XYZ file of C-alpha atoms in Angstrom:
598
model
C -36.588 -25.804 -2.892
C -33.078 -27.220 -3.001
C -30.316 -24.672 -3.587
C -27.211 -25.046 -5.700
C -23.757 -24.982 -4.196
C -23.176 -21.651 -5.944
C -26.347 -20.174 -4.439
C -25.275 -21.308 -0.995
C -21.934 -19.574 -1.558
C -23.371 -16.250 -2.715
C -26.069 -16.142 -0.052
C -23.547 -16.914 2.673
C -21.333 -14.104 1.387
C -24.339 -11.802 1.682
C -24.893 -13.003 5.250
C -21.340 -11.865 6.023
C -22.060 -8.431 4.573
C -20.101 -8.875 1.331
C -21.452 -6.471 -1.298
C -18.656 -6.403 -3.914
C -16.648 -9.061 -5.763
C -13.769 -8.418 -8.171
C -13.483 -11.031 -10.881
C -12.841 -12.134 -14.449
C -15.092 -14.996 -15.657
C -14.124 -18.464 -16.856
C -15.744 -21.821 -17.415
C -14.531 -23.069 -14.049
C -16.788 -20.574 -12.239
C -19.787 -20.406 -14.574
C -22.039 -21.823 -11.864
C -21.004 -19.067 -9.464
C -21.524 -16.446 -12.178
C -25.070 -17.677 -12.714
C -25.774 -17.235 -9.026
C -24.198 -13.781 -9.069
C -26.499 -12.931 -11.996
C -29.588 -13.934 -10.053
C -28.384 -12.011 -6.984
C -27.081 -8.932 -8.836
C -29.504 -6.650 -6.998
C -27.690 -7.486 -3.740
C -24.052 -8.022 -4.688
C -21.933 -6.084 -7.185
C -19.652 -7.841 -9.633
C -16.732 -5.696 -10.833
C -15.463 -7.208 -14.082
C -11.699 -6.765 -14.468
C -9.291 -7.270 -17.386
C -6.752 -9.408 -15.502
C -7.115 -11.609 -12.446
C -4.027 -10.085 -10.848
C -5.969 -6.832 -10.783
C -8.918 -8.551 -9.108
C -6.690 -9.579 -6.216
C -5.102 -6.117 -6.009
C -8.575 -4.572 -5.988
C -9.721 -6.906 -3.214
C -6.664 -5.887 -1.162
C -7.253 -2.201 -1.895
C -10.939 -2.534 -1.061
C -10.004 -4.032 2.313
C -7.505 -1.233 2.962
C -9.891 1.587 2.134
C -12.996 0.151 3.852
C -11.719 -2.037 6.694
C -14.000 -4.788 5.371
C -13.378 -8.143 3.733
C -12.124 -7.953 0.146
C -13.280 -10.720 -2.176
C -11.883 -11.856 -5.526
C -13.079 -14.671 -7.768
C -11.215 -16.484 -10.552
C -11.505 -19.582 -12.643
C -9.204 -22.525 -12.060
C -5.746 -23.004 -13.522
C -4.420 -19.786 -15.075
C -7.055 -17.600 -13.443
C -6.158 -18.765 -9.976
C -2.437 -18.508 -10.726
C -2.894 -14.886 -11.796
C -4.404 -14.003 -8.414
C -1.250 -14.865 -6.500
C 0.664 -11.583 -6.688
C -2.271 -9.552 -5.406
C -2.954 -12.109 -2.693
C 0.628 -11.901 -1.436
C 0.215 -8.137 -1.390
C -2.806 -8.576 0.892
C -1.021 -11.112 3.100
C 2.099 -9.001 3.559
C 0.098 -5.861 4.344
C -2.237 -7.665 6.750
C -5.474 -7.257 4.814
C -8.476 -9.625 5.050
C -9.062 -11.042 1.573
C -11.045 -14.074 0.462
C -10.063 -15.715 -2.830
C -12.562 -18.077 -4.458
C -11.360 -20.186 -7.364
C -12.973 -22.750 -9.575
C -11.484 -26.141 -10.347
C -12.123 -29.212 -12.459
C -15.105 -31.413 -11.665
C -14.450 -33.349 -8.481
C -14.276 -36.722 -10.257
C -11.765 -35.449 -12.831
C -9.410 -33.698 -10.451
C -5.794 -34.830 -10.756
C -6.239 -36.389 -14.217
C -4.553 -33.668 -16.260
C -7.923 -32.191 -17.167
C -7.747 -28.876 -18.994
C -6.710 -26.057 -16.619
C -6.637 -28.516 -13.739
C -4.122 -26.970 -11.337
C -4.077 -27.985 -7.680
C -4.671 -24.468 -6.361
C -5.049 -25.697 -2.790
C -1.487 -26.966 -2.943
C -0.325 -23.850 -4.789
C -1.930 -21.518 -2.217
C -0.406 -23.352 0.718
C 1.904 -20.459 1.594
C -0.301 -17.452 0.861
C -3.582 -18.562 2.469
C -4.031 -19.174 6.189
C -7.272 -21.056 5.519
C -7.029 -23.034 2.288
C -9.641 -25.681 1.524
C -11.485 -27.454 -1.266
C -15.290 -27.553 -1.258
C -16.403 -31.175 -0.873
C -20.065 -30.696 -1.802
C -22.970 -28.239 -1.439
C -23.518 -29.012 2.247
C -19.868 -28.167 2.861
C -20.160 -24.655 1.423
C -21.582 -22.661 4.380
C -19.303 -24.375 6.878
C -16.045 -23.936 4.996
C -16.936 -20.422 3.832
C -17.600 -19.376 7.434
C -14.228 -20.773 8.452
C -12.443 -19.029 5.595
C -13.996 -15.647 6.364
C -13.436 -16.005 10.111
C -9.773 -16.679 9.393
C -9.368 -13.793 6.958
C -11.020 -11.297 9.312
C -9.631 -12.687 12.552
C -6.035 -12.972 11.384
C -6.188 -10.118 8.853
C -4.848 -12.318 6.117
C -5.763 -14.306 3.004
C -8.167 -17.233 2.909
C -8.932 -19.409 -0.104
C -11.573 -21.914 -1.125
C -11.360 -24.013 -4.278
C -14.812 -24.856 -5.654
C -15.068 -27.784 -8.126
C -17.116 -26.874 -11.161
C -19.729 -29.616 -10.789
C -20.377 -28.899 -7.116
C -21.384 -25.347 -8.063
C -24.415 -26.781 -9.894
C -25.234 -29.605 -7.502
C -28.047 -28.952 -5.077
C -28.369 -29.927 -1.458
C -30.681 -32.713 -2.589
C -27.706 -34.229 -4.468
C -25.599 -34.194 -1.311
C -25.912 -36.121 1.925
C -24.940 -34.435 5.149
C -22.824 -36.487 7.526
C -24.264 -37.569 10.858
C -21.631 -35.588 12.755
C -22.376 -32.371 10.883
C -25.105 -30.842 13.013
C -27.175 -28.562 10.798
C -26.982 -24.899 11.767
C -23.944 -25.288 14.037
C -22.066 -22.432 12.347
C -23.160 -18.955 11.331
C -21.614 -15.593 10.442
C -20.522 -13.478 13.386
C -18.325 -10.371 13.394
C -15.912 -10.094 16.312
C -14.365 -6.890 17.651
C -10.605 -6.597 17.264
C -10.259 -4.466 20.404
C -7.579 -6.130 22.508
C -5.756 -4.675 25.506
C -2.799 -5.793 27.657
C -2.962 -6.102 31.429
C -2.629 -3.096 33.711
C 0.737 -4.357 34.912
C 2.058 -4.494 31.333
C 0.754 -1.003 30.648
C 2.467 0.326 33.766
C 5.752 -1.296 32.779
C 5.570 0.402 29.374
C 4.638 3.728 30.946
C 7.650 3.521 33.259
C 9.962 3.188 30.232
C 8.334 6.074 28.376
C 8.220 8.307 31.443
C 11.938 7.785 32.048
C 12.911 8.850 28.536
C 14.443 12.268 27.838
C 14.156 12.125 24.048
C 11.127 10.010 23.165
C 10.326 9.288 19.519
C 7.313 7.534 18.006
C 7.188 5.473 14.822
C 3.604 4.830 13.678
C 2.403 2.518 10.917
C -0.812 1.266 9.320
C -1.915 -0.335 12.583
C -2.258 3.155 14.086
C -4.566 4.535 11.378
C -7.583 4.398 13.687
C -5.786 5.906 16.679
C -4.987 9.454 15.566
C -6.457 11.248 18.584
C -4.720 8.971 21.066
C -1.418 9.201 19.203
C -1.521 12.998 19.265
C -2.236 12.987 23.005
C 0.736 10.699 23.655
C 2.975 12.864 21.472
C 1.922 15.985 23.360
C 2.419 14.447 26.800
C 5.850 13.030 25.961
C 7.041 15.851 23.700
C 7.611 13.123 21.113
C 7.995 13.667 17.365
C 6.132 11.096 15.263
C 7.770 9.527 12.215
C 5.472 7.587 9.888
C 5.981 4.328 8.024
C 4.703 4.590 4.443
C 1.451 2.698 5.035
C 0.900 4.923 8.078
C 1.150 8.100 6.001
C -2.435 9.045 6.899
C -1.997 8.411 10.644
C -1.398 12.141 11.181
C -1.968 14.969 8.720
C 1.320 16.404 7.527
C 0.515 19.798 9.035
C 0.397 18.231 12.491
C 2.949 19.812 14.864
C 3.961 16.308 15.964
C 4.943 14.555 12.743
C 8.293 14.643 10.976
C 6.938 12.749 7.943
C 8.050 9.438 6.529
C 11.018 7.265 7.433
C 13.475 5.342 5.297
C 14.535 5.548 1.660
C 11.324 7.419 0.864
C 11.325 9.425 4.050
C 12.573 12.731 5.373
C 15.819 13.877 6.934
C 14.011 15.142 10.085
C 12.582 11.667 10.705
C 16.015 10.120 10.398
C 17.458 12.752 12.744
C 14.844 11.765 15.319
C 15.712 8.069 15.034
C 19.428 8.783 15.378
C 19.050 11.002 18.444
C 16.218 9.454 20.513
C 16.859 7.561 23.734
C 13.365 6.019 23.869
C 11.205 4.689 21.046
C 7.487 3.850 20.929
C 6.454 1.691 17.970
C 2.731 1.852 17.243
C 1.189 -0.577 14.762
C 4.260 -1.017 12.593
C 6.918 -3.554 11.695
C 8.684 -1.177 9.301
C 11.183 -3.474 7.535
C 14.300 -1.375 6.969
C 16.509 -2.190 9.928
C 19.156 0.447 9.197
C 16.695 3.270 9.892
C 15.902 2.222 13.454
C 17.964 3.431 16.406
C 21.071 1.307 16.757
C 20.608 -1.650 19.149
C 21.261 -0.436 22.687
C 20.643 3.217 21.821
C 16.956 3.471 22.734
C 14.702 1.689 25.182
C 11.764 0.503 23.094
C 8.071 -0.151 23.695
C 6.076 -1.780 20.894
C 2.307 -1.973 20.385
C 1.009 -4.487 17.854
C -2.033 -6.668 17.298
C 0.191 -9.510 16.094
C 2.534 -11.009 18.683
C 4.914 -12.236 15.959
C 5.723 -8.615 15.045
C 6.881 -7.617 18.518
C 10.680 -7.525 18.627
C 10.904 -8.472 14.948
C 12.923 -5.437 13.800
C 14.589 -3.960 16.867
C 15.167 -5.015 20.504
C 11.995 -4.359 22.523
C 11.920 -3.932 26.288
C 8.127 -3.977 26.660
C 5.708 -5.476 24.153
C 2.010 -4.603 24.362
C -0.309 -6.940 22.477
C -3.476 -5.255 21.256
C -5.000 -2.801 18.815
C -3.349 0.619 18.859
C -6.370 2.668 19.859
C -7.322 0.504 22.841
C -3.734 0.135 24.069
C -2.998 3.863 23.814
C -6.223 4.649 25.661
C -5.050 2.400 28.487
C -1.545 3.858 28.429
C -2.463 7.555 28.421
C -3.533 7.876 32.110
C -0.183 6.382 33.170
C 2.019 8.818 31.246
C 3.607 11.782 32.976
C 3.636 15.083 31.042
C 7.157 16.195 30.203
C 8.116 19.801 30.868
C 10.979 19.715 28.387
C 9.742 19.649 24.778
C 13.073 20.680 23.263
C 13.465 17.386 21.376
C 10.099 17.922 19.665
C 10.834 21.600 19.040
C 14.143 20.761 17.388
C 12.351 18.285 15.144
C 9.763 20.936 14.254
C 12.524 23.342 13.216
C 14.062 20.632 11.042
C 10.693 19.978 9.417
C 10.431 23.655 8.427
C 13.823 23.468 6.718
C 12.857 20.230 5.010
C 9.589 21.692 3.720
C 11.501 24.653 2.304
C 13.745 22.177 0.481
C 10.735 20.318 -0.938
C 9.202 23.568 -2.121
C 12.426 24.563 -3.819
C 12.674 21.242 -5.629
C 8.977 21.102 -6.431
C 8.984 24.459 -8.183
C 12.087 24.027 -10.335
C 11.868 25.525 -13.816
C 13.901 22.942 -15.670
C 13.870 21.060 -18.938
C 13.149 18.164 -18.837
C 10.572 18.798 -16.096
C 11.521 17.511 -12.652
C 9.247 14.734 -11.324
C 8.844 16.560 -7.993
C 6.824 19.259 -9.770
C 3.803 16.990 -10.279
C 3.031 15.942 -6.675
C 4.115 19.321 -5.298
C 1.628 21.074 -7.573
C -1.070 18.438 -7.131
C -1.007 18.173 -3.351
C -2.649 21.502 -2.397
C -5.307 20.990 -5.082
C -6.563 17.709 -3.600
C -9.847 17.448 -1.717
C -9.531 17.236 2.053
C -10.935 13.687 1.932
C -9.158 12.516 -1.221
C -7.910 8.947 -1.515
C -4.390 8.687 -2.926
C -2.743 5.541 -4.227
C 0.676 5.076 -5.750
C 2.636 2.360 -7.457
C 6.056 1.069 -6.460
C 9.101 2.709 -7.995
C 10.485 6.246 -8.168
C 6.896 7.476 -8.143
C 6.594 6.154 -4.587
C 9.343 8.506 -3.437
C 7.678 11.530 -4.991
C 4.239 10.619 -3.612
C 5.597 9.801 -0.156
C 7.473 13.088 0.213
C 5.321 15.602 -1.642
C 1.703 14.557 -1.095
C 0.738 16.303 2.136
C -1.957 14.393 3.978
C -4.970 16.340 5.197
C -7.362 15.435 8.011
C -9.682 12.983 6.215
C -7.434 11.760 3.405
C -6.513 8.115 2.881
C -3.359 6.744 1.292
C -1.972 3.347 0.420
C 0.338 1.419 -1.822
C 1.799 -2.060 -1.889
C 3.823 -2.047 1.323
C 5.888 -5.050 2.316
C 5.602 -6.828 -1.040
C 6.319 -3.524 -2.826
C 5.049 -4.885 -6.105
C 4.673 -2.863 -9.258
C 1.256 -2.677 -10.884
C -0.945 -2.103 -7.829
C -1.504 1.674 -8.119
C -4.222 1.638 -10.795
C -6.206 -1.344 -9.377
C -6.043 0.215 -5.887
C -7.512 3.436 -7.283
C -10.334 1.536 -8.970
C -11.116 -0.326 -5.755
C -11.124 2.925 -3.783
C -13.520 4.537 -6.244
C -15.830 1.505 -6.161
C -15.784 1.522 -2.356
C -16.236 5.287 -1.962
C -18.296 6.710 -4.830
C -18.215 10.486 -4.832
C -14.790 10.823 -3.244
C -11.824 12.100 -5.191
C -9.411 9.264 -6.041
C -5.938 9.956 -7.425
C -3.213 7.501 -8.443
C 0.450 8.408 -8.912
C 2.193 5.724 -10.945
C 5.306 5.125 -12.996
C 5.310 4.298 -16.693
C 6.675 0.835 -15.858
C 4.070 -0.065 -13.240
C 1.178 1.418 -15.207
C 1.916 -0.587 -18.345
C 1.772 -3.848 -16.397
C -2.001 -3.578 -15.864
C -3.010 -0.592 -17.947
C -5.894 -2.541 -19.441
C -7.733 -1.781 -16.210
C -8.234 1.770 -17.422
C -11.003 0.226 -19.520
C -12.503 -1.071 -16.264
C -12.593 2.468 -14.888
C -14.294 3.617 -18.104
C -16.824 0.767 -17.991
C -17.937 1.649 -14.471
C -17.638 5.416 -14.974
C -15.131 5.745 -12.149
C -13.733 9.307 -12.058
C -10.208 8.319 -11.044
C -7.300 10.583 -11.946
C -4.059 8.802 -12.901
C -0.779 10.744 -13.035
C 2.000 8.871 -14.851
C 5.648 9.802 -14.240
C 6.880 9.093 -17.738
C 10.685 8.919 -17.643
C 10.894 6.047 -20.159
C 12.726 3.907 -17.648
C 12.337 1.575 -14.714
C 13.681 4.406 -12.607
C 13.800 2.810 -9.171
C 15.757 -0.148 -10.489
C 18.075 2.209 -12.338
C 18.973 4.075 -9.155
C 19.335 0.857 -7.189
C 21.854 -0.319 -9.767
C 23.782 2.944 -9.472
C 23.483 3.855 -5.775
C 23.121 0.485 -4.059
C 25.218 -1.721 -6.311
C 27.712 0.739 -7.779
C 26.999 -0.446 -11.312
C 26.029 1.458 -14.439
C 22.355 1.152 -15.343
C 21.454 -1.761 -17.598
C 18.207 -3.182 -18.969
C 15.989 -0.454 -17.560
C 15.064 1.578 -20.642
C 11.430 1.628 -21.756
C 10.017 2.624 -25.114
C 7.899 5.749 -24.910
C 4.113 5.327 -24.944
C 1.766 8.250 -25.488
C -0.403 7.509 -22.475
C -2.762 10.402 -23.204
C -3.639 8.872 -26.564
C -3.950 5.463 -24.916
C -6.445 6.947 -22.467
C -8.497 8.367 -25.315
C -8.470 4.967 -27.043
C -9.921 3.417 -23.868
C -12.684 6.025 -23.686
C -11.045 8.070 -20.915
C -9.606 11.588 -21.170
C -5.904 12.203 -21.649
C -3.717 15.183 -20.781
C 0.007 15.747 -21.254
C 2.427 17.846 -19.184
C 5.963 18.537 -20.410
C 6.881 21.802 -18.672
C 6.593 23.197 -15.159
C 4.719 26.265 -16.378
C 1.862 24.061 -17.639
C 1.586 21.843 -14.567
C -0.929 23.727 -12.407
C -3.309 24.609 -15.232
C -3.349 21.056 -16.589
C -3.691 19.437 -13.179
C -6.650 21.683 -12.347
C -8.325 20.737 -15.637
C -7.706 17.042 -14.987
C -9.115 17.154 -11.472
C -12.189 19.059 -12.622
C -13.016 16.599 -15.404
C -16.025 14.361 -14.717
C -14.698 10.937 -15.579
C -11.526 8.834 -15.657
C -8.415 10.790 -16.632
C -4.793 9.955 -17.420
C -2.157 12.693 -17.200
C 1.011 11.777 -19.080
C 3.803 13.653 -17.258
C 7.141 13.670 -19.096
C 9.841 13.984 -16.434
C 13.630 14.002 -16.174
C 14.984 10.457 -16.390
C 18.178 11.529 -14.622
C 16.580 12.906 -11.461
C 17.710 10.613 -8.634
C 15.222 9.588 -5.968
C 17.852 9.721 -3.229
C 17.233 8.891 0.436
C 16.435 11.752 2.802
C 19.894 11.249 4.280
C 22.656 9.724 2.203
C 25.066 7.273 3.823
C 28.780 7.168 3.021
C 28.433 3.648 1.603
C 25.670 4.787 -0.749
C 27.830 7.685 -1.894
C 30.779 5.374 -2.571
C 28.633 3.045 -4.689
C 27.307 6.088 -6.533
C 30.853 7.162 -7.442
C 31.780 3.625 -8.512
C 28.837 3.559 -10.938
C 29.833 6.880 -12.466
C 33.433 5.730 -12.794
C 32.371 2.441 -14.414
C 30.809 4.062 -17.427
C 27.324 5.254 -16.471
C 26.227 6.757 -19.778
C 24.329 9.743 -18.322
C 27.132 10.749 -15.961
C 27.221 14.449 -16.799
C 23.480 14.952 -16.448
C 23.338 12.929 -13.238
C 26.205 14.835 -11.638
C 24.636 18.144 -12.653
C 21.352 17.158 -10.996
C 23.090 15.860 -7.893
C 25.158 19.009 -7.374
C 22.163 21.278 -7.901
C 19.751 19.322 -5.724
C 22.143 18.370 -2.965
C 23.286 21.914 -2.302
C 20.233 22.709 -0.176
C 20.166 19.203 1.255
C 23.612 19.785 2.729
C 21.913 22.230 5.077
C 18.729 20.242 5.649
C 20.568 17.022 6.540
C 23.424 18.557 8.513
C 26.434 17.131 6.731
C 24.845 14.012 5.291
C 24.270 15.055 1.697
C 26.209 13.745 -1.252
C 28.116 17.029 -1.326
C 29.801 16.061 1.907
C 30.696 12.462 1.175
C 31.498 12.264 -2.553
C 35.023 13.367 -3.407
C 35.112 16.229 -5.855
C 31.533 17.420 -5.481
């Protein structure tokens, strides 16, 4: 019996092991939906409220499973909506396949309704980007798209004309050059290792170092054991890029925590003092947080050759996956007798943790945002999955959520887009039923795609969403003040009672306004069997400052206050109170030391 183009698509996806698709329907993909209906016992369709969410969920699904994420949208506006989530996947190196519908093949380009040339539009975001030319073309081009997405860890796209979805193979004639059966699904290992000579050259650099530091990112997530062995041999503290937060648990004796604006002072101390740096699976983008050029001899491990030397001068580049490369490197490393550099970092971490505890237990009105993640963190399951949005909430999640052995964490990394936290949590819960999934989001990011709470209710996903409700686009506010030296402008948000919104969607809502209520309410929220939103009212004037404040940042801060920042008195009061302990923890790099008059 002849099969439709849509059936060929769905069955080929099944051959590749695809079991979940995130989508919102439309007339441009009705043929594919009919095939999904007839195959619903084998492949799950997750119906979303916005196509942007479908792409975010596909990216999150890839992050939390290591498998291909798939999203499906109609042509025109549906395909356009996918773009933000697809760029998120591309920039964070996640394999995602986007399938879009389009006008019938013989009406394409004639200003037909919703006829957008998505192949042209996707030219930058998708490494494989093709239009289906008929039913017989489906298996071949789908194989190529999936091979590209998996092999290059990136986005692939196929545009599927509406009429070809319903055509059968009997309506199509295969070309003489297209040998039937010449392509089929095949999964290829990503284990890649450099030569022994390259490994020895890298080992020579690391062995010669007196103060070796490691910066690990998302590419090292599968190499925890090897990373710990290297850190022990070299006496090397390990700083973590944000997407590598789960590389080592935060109680590991080797890690100093995150790096950068969201990171810790001990990590920055390590970068400023090291004479040798090992980069493992990261191209962390903030150049100012690396050792200064010429300060540290650097070895970099990465699966993508274009990342090596991208951010800082590299003496030895090792192309390959982190686990395999570290396994090859370990026998060549010489144990260091002097672990004083690591021990100093460990002492700094203790001081930093004391500072976090002090800030996370403040009895203040309005409630400090640090209270929520500080209280939440020890209550999480040991294998919890944590997502966060982009904004001030990212700072609080990055610093206060302490990773345990089997936990997973992610957010939108290089794209750093708002709106991803909730869709990521939904994808994680779909991918890992039974595991605790928690999202920490801002009121700004949550409202972008808050309709997806109804998706969580529909599929009975027991996600727990904590909203930092400061009635502002807080990250942008502090960028205006600290980075630009301007008073805040255009960042106020009208208050929404998110607990009542949750109830309206069929979820459960809680509200926290005071520190004394935080633990009790968080325990109740975590124990509830179903989707939950916790509306956390927090201080809008609490600055999410870097772990170490530069003089230039301090000067811009003063300029903003002098230019008429309306909340000057409250901001200064918070800064003085919070920076007092940081003056000790950061050794003369707090605002107290660089702002005149404080």
